[in-house]
Structures are given as C-alpha cells and as structure tokens.
Amino acid sequence: MAWADKTQQYKKIMAINMLIGLVFILSISLVPSITTSNSNEWTITTLVSIGCLGYAFFGYPIIGTCVDCATLRVLGDRKQQLYGKMKMGCPVGFGLSVFLTGISIDLWGPYALFGIFATCVLSFVCTCLLTDLEPYPWPQQRRPINNSNRTTTAAAGQHHHHDDVIVYGDDDDDGGEVDGDNDNVDDDDDDKLKSPSSIWDLATQPQAVRFFIVMTLLGIVMGNVTAFLFLFIEKDLHGSPALVGLLGPLASCTEVVCFFFAKDIFRWLGPRRMLIVAHSVLVCRCLIYMIATTISSGAYLAAASQPLHGICFSLLWSAGVVEADNIAPPALKARSQGLLGTVYLGLGAGVGSLVCGYVYEHSGAVSMWLLTMILTLVSLFTYTAPVVDKCIQSLCAVIARRRHADYTVIASSEHHHHHNHDPMKDDNE
C-alpha cells in the first residue's frame, strides 16, 4: 500500500495482484492431478494451503483496499454521500457469483468453480484497466446573495463575487467559504511538508489508535460470526441445508438497502453513531443465538435474524472506510485503508476464528456467543468511554515524544555531517 500512496497507480496494482491471486487459485485445481489416492493427507493439505495463502496475500485484502481507496479518490469530498451506492455492487455481485457457481457445478462438475472464478477475475482486470480513476471534478455549490449585502460582505473580505454569486465549498465543508488570500496557499504548503510519511505516525494520533483498536475487536466478533454461524445453525440448531442456504440472500437484501441509502444514513447518524449502532446490532444477534439454543424452532429464529447481518456489516464497513480516510493525512490514505483491512479482515478475523473456535469446541455454542457478546461490549466501551480516551492520549503522547526524539537524533546527525563538510576540499577535487 506504500507503493499505492507513492504512485497512485491503483489500476496497475489491482491488475497485477489479482492476476497473481488467480494463479494461486488455479494451482489448487492441479492438486488432485499431482497427488494420488495414497498421498499423505498433510501433503494435500499443504499444497492447498499454499494456494489459499497466496491468494490471501495477493488477492482480496489488497484488492478490497485498493478498490476502496480508488473509490474514495474518485468521489473526493462526496464520499459520505456516494460511497454506499458504489459499495452496494458488492453484495449484488456476491449473490450473482454464488448463484452462477452453484448452477455451473451442477452442470459441469466441481472444476467449473475455477472457470467461474477465472472469468470473474479477467472481467475485473479488464474493467479496472478501462475505468478512469482520476478524481471527479465536482462542481462547487453556488448560492445567490442579496445586493444589499454585497457592500458589507465585500468590506469584510470573506468571499469572492462574480455576477452576484458567492462560491461555497462542497457539502462536507459545513458551509465553509473559499478564501483567496495567499497566506492560505503558504499554510497548505507547510502542512504538506509536515504531513506524516510513515504509517507509524498514526500511532501518535489518539483518534486513529482508538479507531483501529475498535475495528480489530469488531473484526474478531464478525470473524466469529462469519466462521461459525452456518455450522452453529446446522449442528446445534439442526437446521436444514435449504434453511442454511437462505442466510446469504437474507443478509444481502438488507445490505443492499443500507448501502443504497448510505448517504441518508451518514447524514442522520454520522460515522461515529453508525459504529455504535453496529455494536448494538451485534449484541442483539448474540442474544438471539443464545435464546435460539433453548427453543425447538431455534434454527428458524436464527435464520430470521440474519437480515441484521446486512445492517451491521454495511454500517460498520461504510463508517470504517470513511473514518479511516478522514483520520489519515494525504500521504497515508492508501496505507490507512490497508491497515483497516489488516486489523479487521486479517488480525481480527483470524484471532476471532481461533479463540472463539476453541471456546466453541470445548465449552459449546452458548459460551461462544457469550464471549462474542462480551467482546462486542468491550469494543463499544473502548469506542465511547472518556476514561479510555485519556489512556490512549497518554499512550500517544509517549509515542510522539519517542518519535520526536528519534527525529531529533537523525536531524542532529545530518547537521553534524553538514557542519564537518569542507567546501575547500570539494573545490580542490
């Protein structure tokens, strides 16, 4: 992602990584032909794991992050209004791909899976290369002003006028005006020079530290739900395969609706309240799953609650992507999105699957969902409690002093080297 921040070549990065991921996935289809029925089980598992690991490294995490970064780059200041509508294509595409894969496997066998995947990947690469990812030049809002106020406003020196029209910024600027003073240009240049260039500089920002801690905890919780919900309904609630198959469409329907109306949701709630609502929905889901284990029709109750998954994921992911973009300086936009994917899809989901899976195996489903609910409440407390803010601010202050000391040492070394430089020696040489 550092390469993406430096070059802004999202097309090239996405195309190359997706093609590499395709090679790893197609290599899995060769495992049956290069092994025999007498092959060691660990040999087969290792070969399949290599393919999965390669795709996990080059495929979805990087592609998902780059797609979000490119989308936010194109949308610019309209990201809160339009990101949801752009994102709603994901659940639609997911549902269609699963449907086509199922039909293809029924018609041509299991190897059709790789054909469908290769077709989707090549279509994505072609679409990516043909799409313009430059920032869209959104028109500025213009509002007429009264002639009686023209003299007063001009004397204040706050606005530019042209044909009785005052130029404002976009919707996200809260009515901020365009200022033509040259001092602002100098200030912008100074800000660019002071802009952090290392992802570790985010560790000195309390808002960023708290946000990524919360997203890690949410990744643990959502990773647990994604990994074990199907098994829980089938094994513990004795749900039929047809009922389990309905979980995907039930979640996608609300996910599409929430992404479509994301502009209004952002206006009503804002990213902070969206994450709080997502936490509340997760707690409700855990309670429902624990109640489902005590009734005979628990499988139907769990399936009926699946639309909550679409609401929860759409809210937390929309708010998370926008918040990660807002807290990052211009030089760290892509790396901030990459860090979000790492803590949510990687670290969080992996830890959630391991820890909650261990609890599920040794203590049962009720204990697993109870642990999931407790982790959700811990995440909510971390996100909202003032006492946590004070602790994080203290931690960030220590990190900031440490990094400032490192910068001072480096600057002193460079100054010492420059001071000892003999210009007469260069002239003689």
PDB file of C-alpha atoms in Angstrom, residues 251-412:
ATOM      1  CA  ALA A 251     -28.212 -10.855   4.614  1.00  0.00           C
ATOM      2  CA  SER A 252     -27.686  -9.421   1.123  1.00  0.00           C
ATOM      3  CA  CYS A 253     -31.159  -7.895   0.869  1.00  0.00           C
ATOM      4  CA  THR A 254     -30.661  -5.575   3.845  1.00  0.00           C
ATOM      5  CA  GLU A 255     -27.029  -4.968   2.933  1.00  0.00           C
ATOM      6  CA  VAL A 256     -28.023  -3.651  -0.497  1.00  0.00           C
ATOM      7  CA  VAL A 257     -30.705  -1.409   1.000  1.00  0.00           C
ATOM      8  CA  CYS A 258     -28.356   0.030   3.630  1.00  0.00           C
ATOM      9  CA  PHE A 259     -25.598   0.698   1.103  1.00  0.00           C
ATOM     10  CA  PHE A 260     -28.101   2.351  -1.242  1.00  0.00           C
ATOM     11  CA  PHE A 261     -29.320   4.724   1.462  1.00  0.00           C
ATOM     12  CA  ALA A 262     -25.852   5.211   2.951  1.00  0.00           C
ATOM     13  CA  LYS A 263     -25.949   8.922   2.042  1.00  0.00           C
ATOM     14  CA  ASP A 264     -29.023   9.475   4.190  1.00  0.00           C
ATOM     15  CA  ILE A 265     -27.668   7.258   6.959  1.00  0.00           C
ATOM     16  CA  PHE A 266     -24.447   9.272   7.053  1.00  0.00           C
ATOM     17  CA  ARG A 267     -26.472  12.470   7.268  1.00  0.00           C
ATOM     18  CA  TRP A 268     -28.733  11.141  10.029  1.00  0.00           C
ATOM     19  CA  LEU A 269     -26.129   9.372  12.143  1.00  0.00           C
ATOM     20  CA  GLY A 270     -22.586  10.124  11.047  1.00  0.00           C
ATOM     21  CA  PRO A 271     -19.710   7.587  11.176  1.00  0.00           C
ATOM     22  CA  ARG A 272     -19.492   7.555  14.985  1.00  0.00           C
ATOM     23  CA  ARG A 273     -23.163   6.752  15.623  1.00  0.00           C
ATOM     24  CA  MET A 274     -23.142   4.228  12.769  1.00  0.00           C
ATOM     25  CA  LEU A 275     -20.426   2.251  14.559  1.00  0.00           C
ATOM     26  CA  ILE A 276     -22.353   2.483  17.829  1.00  0.00           C
ATOM     27  CA  VAL A 277     -25.494   1.129  16.123  1.00  0.00           C
ATOM     28  CA  ALA A 278     -23.438  -1.698  14.592  1.00  0.00           C
ATOM     29  CA  HIS A 279     -22.228  -2.664  18.074  1.00  0.00           C
ATOM     30  CA  SER A 280     -25.820  -2.686  19.363  1.00  0.00           C
ATOM     31  CA  VAL A 281     -26.984  -4.907  16.500  1.00  0.00           C
ATOM     32  CA  LEU A 282     -24.153  -7.359  17.203  1.00  0.00           C
ATOM     33  CA  VAL A 283     -25.174  -7.614  20.851  1.00  0.00           C
ATOM     34  CA  CYS A 284     -28.782  -8.313  19.793  1.00  0.00           C
ATOM     35  CA  ARG A 285     -27.629 -11.047  17.435  1.00  0.00           C
ATOM     36  CA  CYS A 286     -25.633 -12.799  20.146  1.00  0.00           C
ATOM     37  CA  LEU A 287     -28.641 -12.707  22.476  1.00  0.00           C
ATOM     38  CA  ILE A 288     -30.869 -14.140  19.748  1.00  0.00           C
ATOM     39  CA  TYR A 289     -28.442 -17.007  19.084  1.00  0.00           C
ATOM     40  CA  MET A 290     -28.257 -17.880  22.767  1.00  0.00           C
ATOM     41  CA  ILE A 291     -32.055 -17.836  23.020  1.00  0.00           C
ATOM     42  CA  ALA A 292     -32.282 -19.995  19.894  1.00  0.00           C
ATOM     43  CA  THR A 293     -30.494 -22.842  21.684  1.00  0.00           C
ATOM     44  CA  THR A 294     -33.323 -23.027  24.244  1.00  0.00           C
ATOM     45  CA  ILE A 295     -36.315 -23.400  21.888  1.00  0.00           C
ATOM     46  CA  SER A 296     -37.324 -26.073  19.410  1.00  0.00           C
ATOM     47  CA  SER A 297     -37.627 -23.677  16.456  1.00  0.00           C
ATOM     48  CA  GLY A 298     -34.286 -22.048  17.162  1.00  0.00           C
ATOM     49  CA  ALA A 299     -32.995 -22.606  13.631  1.00  0.00           C
ATOM     50  CA  TYR A 300     -35.838 -20.534  12.183  1.00  0.00           C
ATOM     51  CA  LEU A 301     -35.281 -17.796  14.750  1.00  0.00           C
ATOM     52  CA  ALA A 302     -31.569 -17.614  13.897  1.00  0.00           C
ATOM     53  CA  ALA A 303     -32.314 -17.534  10.172  1.00  0.00           C
ATOM     54  CA  ALA A 304     -34.993 -14.865  10.632  1.00  0.00           C
ATOM     55  CA  SER A 305     -32.427 -12.653  12.380  1.00  0.00           C
ATOM     56  CA  GLN A 306     -29.948 -12.894   9.501  1.00  0.00           C
ATOM     57  CA  PRO A 307     -31.063  -9.570   7.913  1.00  0.00           C
ATOM     58  CA  LEU A 308     -29.400  -7.973  10.932  1.00  0.00           C
ATOM     59  CA  HIS A 309     -26.077  -9.132   9.496  1.00  0.00           C
ATOM     60  CA  GLY A 310     -26.555  -6.988   6.394  1.00  0.00           C
ATOM     61  CA  ILE A 311     -27.442  -3.969   8.530  1.00  0.00           C
ATOM     62  CA  CYS A 312     -24.496  -4.492  10.859  1.00  0.00           C
ATOM     63  CA  PHE A 313     -21.851  -5.069   8.186  1.00  0.00           C
ATOM     64  CA  SER A 314     -22.980  -2.234   5.901  1.00  0.00           C
ATOM     65  CA  LEU A 315     -22.977   0.259   8.762  1.00  0.00           C
ATOM     66  CA  LEU A 316     -19.639  -0.687  10.285  1.00  0.00           C
ATOM     67  CA  TRP A 317     -17.807  -1.084   6.983  1.00  0.00           C
ATOM     68  CA  SER A 318     -19.142   2.140   5.413  1.00  0.00           C
ATOM     69  CA  ALA A 319     -18.342   4.089   8.563  1.00  0.00           C
ATOM     70  CA  GLY A 320     -14.984   2.341   8.953  1.00  0.00           C
ATOM     71  CA  VAL A 321     -13.777   3.082   5.420  1.00  0.00           C
ATOM     72  CA  VAL A 322     -14.815   6.734   5.600  1.00  0.00           C
ATOM     73  CA  GLU A 323     -13.362   7.165   9.085  1.00  0.00           C
ATOM     74  CA  ALA A 324     -10.044   5.571   8.037  1.00  0.00           C
ATOM     75  CA  ASP A 325      -9.900   8.015   5.144  1.00  0.00           C
ATOM     76  CA  ASN A 326     -10.752  11.004   7.354  1.00  0.00           C
ATOM     77  CA  ILE A 327      -8.132  10.356  10.031  1.00  0.00           C
ATOM     78  CA  ALA A 328      -5.293   9.734   7.561  1.00  0.00           C
ATOM     79  CA  PRO A 329      -3.186  12.570   6.098  1.00  0.00           C
ATOM     80  CA  PRO A 330      -2.943  12.730   2.282  1.00  0.00           C
ATOM     81  CA  ALA A 331       0.315  10.772   2.185  1.00  0.00           C
ATOM     82  CA  LEU A 332      -1.171   7.860   4.136  1.00  0.00           C
ATOM     83  CA  LYS A 333      -4.628   7.393   2.584  1.00  0.00           C
ATOM     84  CA  ALA A 334      -3.979   4.022   0.945  1.00  0.00           C
ATOM     85  CA  ARG A 335      -1.905   2.706   3.847  1.00  0.00           C
ATOM     86  CA  SER A 336      -4.641   3.683   6.279  1.00  0.00           C
ATOM     87  CA  GLN A 337      -7.137   1.636   4.263  1.00  0.00           C
ATOM     88  CA  GLY A 338      -4.632  -1.203   4.131  1.00  0.00           C
ATOM     89  CA  LEU A 339      -4.254  -1.070   7.908  1.00  0.00           C
ATOM     90  CA  LEU A 340      -8.046  -1.176   8.250  1.00  0.00           C
ATOM     91  CA  GLY A 341      -8.183  -4.311   6.126  1.00  0.00           C
ATOM     92  CA  THR A 342      -5.303  -5.829   8.097  1.00  0.00           C
ATOM     93  CA  VAL A 343      -6.836  -5.335  11.542  1.00  0.00           C
ATOM     94  CA  TYR A 344     -10.419  -6.150  10.506  1.00  0.00           C
ATOM     95  CA  LEU A 345     -10.136  -8.838   7.820  1.00  0.00           C
ATOM     96  CA  GLY A 346      -6.751 -10.233   8.850  1.00  0.00           C
ATOM     97  CA  LEU A 347      -5.783  -9.942  12.508  1.00  0.00           C
ATOM     98  CA  GLY A 348      -9.318  -9.579  13.853  1.00  0.00           C
ATOM     99  CA  ALA A 349     -10.936 -12.320  11.780  1.00  0.00           C
ATOM    100  CA  GLY A 350      -8.035 -14.700  12.366  1.00  0.00           C
ATOM    101  CA  VAL A 351      -7.926 -14.227  16.132  1.00  0.00           C
ATOM    102  CA  GLY A 352     -11.721 -14.426  16.328  1.00  0.00           C
ATOM    103  CA  SER A 353     -11.824 -17.725  14.469  1.00  0.00           C
ATOM    104  CA  LEU A 354      -9.077 -19.283  16.596  1.00  0.00           C
ATOM    105  CA  VAL A 355     -10.169 -18.104  20.043  1.00  0.00           C
ATOM    106  CA  CYS A 356     -13.909 -18.439  19.586  1.00  0.00           C
ATOM    107  CA  GLY A 357     -13.443 -21.730  17.750  1.00  0.00           C
ATOM    108  CA  TYR A 358     -11.531 -23.106  20.716  1.00  0.00           C
ATOM    109  CA  VAL A 359     -14.312 -21.995  23.071  1.00  0.00           C
ATOM    110  CA  TYR A 360     -16.937 -23.491  20.744  1.00  0.00           C
ATOM    111  CA  GLU A 361     -15.180 -26.839  20.662  1.00  0.00           C
ATOM    112  CA  HIS A 362     -14.571 -27.151  24.406  1.00  0.00           C
ATOM    113  CA  SER A 363     -17.433 -25.196  26.010  1.00  0.00           C
ATOM    114  CA  GLY A 364     -20.252 -25.206  23.484  1.00  0.00           C
ATOM    115  CA  ALA A 365     -22.187 -22.701  21.395  1.00  0.00           C
ATOM    116  CA  VAL A 366     -23.702 -20.721  24.274  1.00  0.00           C
ATOM    117  CA  SER A 367     -20.264 -19.952  25.713  1.00  0.00           C
ATOM    118  CA  MET A 368     -19.005 -18.926  22.286  1.00  0.00           C
ATOM    119  CA  TRP A 369     -21.836 -16.446  21.718  1.00  0.00           C
ATOM    120  CA  LEU A 370     -21.477 -15.154  25.278  1.00  0.00           C
ATOM    121  CA  LEU A 371     -17.789 -14.472  24.656  1.00  0.00           C
ATOM    122  CA  THR A 372     -18.670 -12.779  21.370  1.00  0.00           C
ATOM    123  CA  MET A 373     -21.157 -10.503  23.119  1.00  0.00           C
ATOM    124  CA  ILE A 374     -18.629  -9.609  25.837  1.00  0.00           C
ATOM    125  CA  LEU A 375     -16.021  -8.688  23.204  1.00  0.00           C
ATOM    126  CA  THR A 376     -18.610  -6.514  21.457  1.00  0.00           C
ATOM    127  CA  LEU A 377     -19.366  -4.681  24.700  1.00  0.00           C
ATOM    128  CA  VAL A 378     -15.634  -4.213  25.341  1.00  0.00           C
ATOM    129  CA  SER A 379     -15.297  -2.714  21.863  1.00  0.00           C
ATOM    130  CA  LEU A 380     -18.248  -0.382  22.475  1.00  0.00           C
ATOM    131  CA  PHE A 381     -16.775   0.700  25.815  1.00  0.00           C
ATOM    132  CA  THR A 382     -13.411   1.361  24.156  1.00  0.00           C
ATOM    133  CA  TYR A 383     -15.097   3.480  21.493  1.00  0.00           C
ATOM    134  CA  THR A 384     -17.269   5.609  23.783  1.00  0.00           C
ATOM    135  CA  ALA A 385     -15.774   5.775  27.311  1.00  0.00           C
ATOM    136  CA  PRO A 386     -13.929   9.030  28.164  1.00  0.00           C
ATOM    137  CA  VAL A 387     -11.568   7.178  30.506  1.00  0.00           C
ATOM    138  CA  VAL A 388     -10.303   5.156  27.530  1.00  0.00           C
ATOM    139  CA  ASP A 389      -9.652   8.388  25.634  1.00  0.00           C
ATOM    140  CA  LYS A 390      -7.424   9.623  28.453  1.00  0.00           C
ATOM    141  CA  CYS A 391      -5.429   6.376  28.477  1.00  0.00           C
ATOM    142  CA  ILE A 392      -4.985   6.429  24.710  1.00  0.00           C
ATOM    143  CA  GLN A 393      -3.948  10.083  24.761  1.00  0.00           C
ATOM    144  CA  SER A 394      -1.286   9.307  27.341  1.00  0.00           C
ATOM    145  CA  LEU A 395      -0.024   6.404  25.245  1.00  0.00           C
ATOM    146  CA  CYS A 396       0.075   8.523  22.088  1.00  0.00           C
ATOM    147  CA  ALA A 397       1.930  11.278  23.927  1.00  0.00           C
ATOM    148  CA  VAL A 398       4.640   8.794  24.929  1.00  0.00           C
ATOM    149  CA  ILE A 399       4.903   7.511  21.352  1.00  0.00           C
ATOM    150  CA  ALA A 400       5.013  11.070  19.979  1.00  0.00           C
ATOM    151  CA  ARG A 401       7.841  12.041  22.342  1.00  0.00           C
ATOM    152  CA  ARG A 402       9.741   8.920  21.373  1.00  0.00           C
ATOM    153  CA  ARG A 403       9.378   9.592  17.654  1.00  0.00           C
ATOM    154  CA  HIS A 404      10.281  13.255  18.148  1.00  0.00           C
ATOM    155  CA  ALA A 405      13.453  12.163  19.966  1.00  0.00           C
ATOM    156  CA  ASP A 406      14.317   9.849  17.067  1.00  0.00           C
ATOM    157  CA  TYR A 407      13.775  12.655  14.550  1.00  0.00           C
ATOM    158  CA  THR A 408      15.953  14.964  16.667  1.00  0.00           C
ATOM    159  CA  VAL A 409      18.788  12.434  16.700  1.00  0.00           C
ATOM    160  CA  ILE A 410      18.578  11.999  12.924  1.00  0.00           C
ATOM    161  CA  ALA A 411      18.470  15.755  12.347  1.00  0.00           C
ATOM    162  CA  SER A 412      21.438  16.299  14.668  1.00  0.00           C
TER     163      SER A 412
END
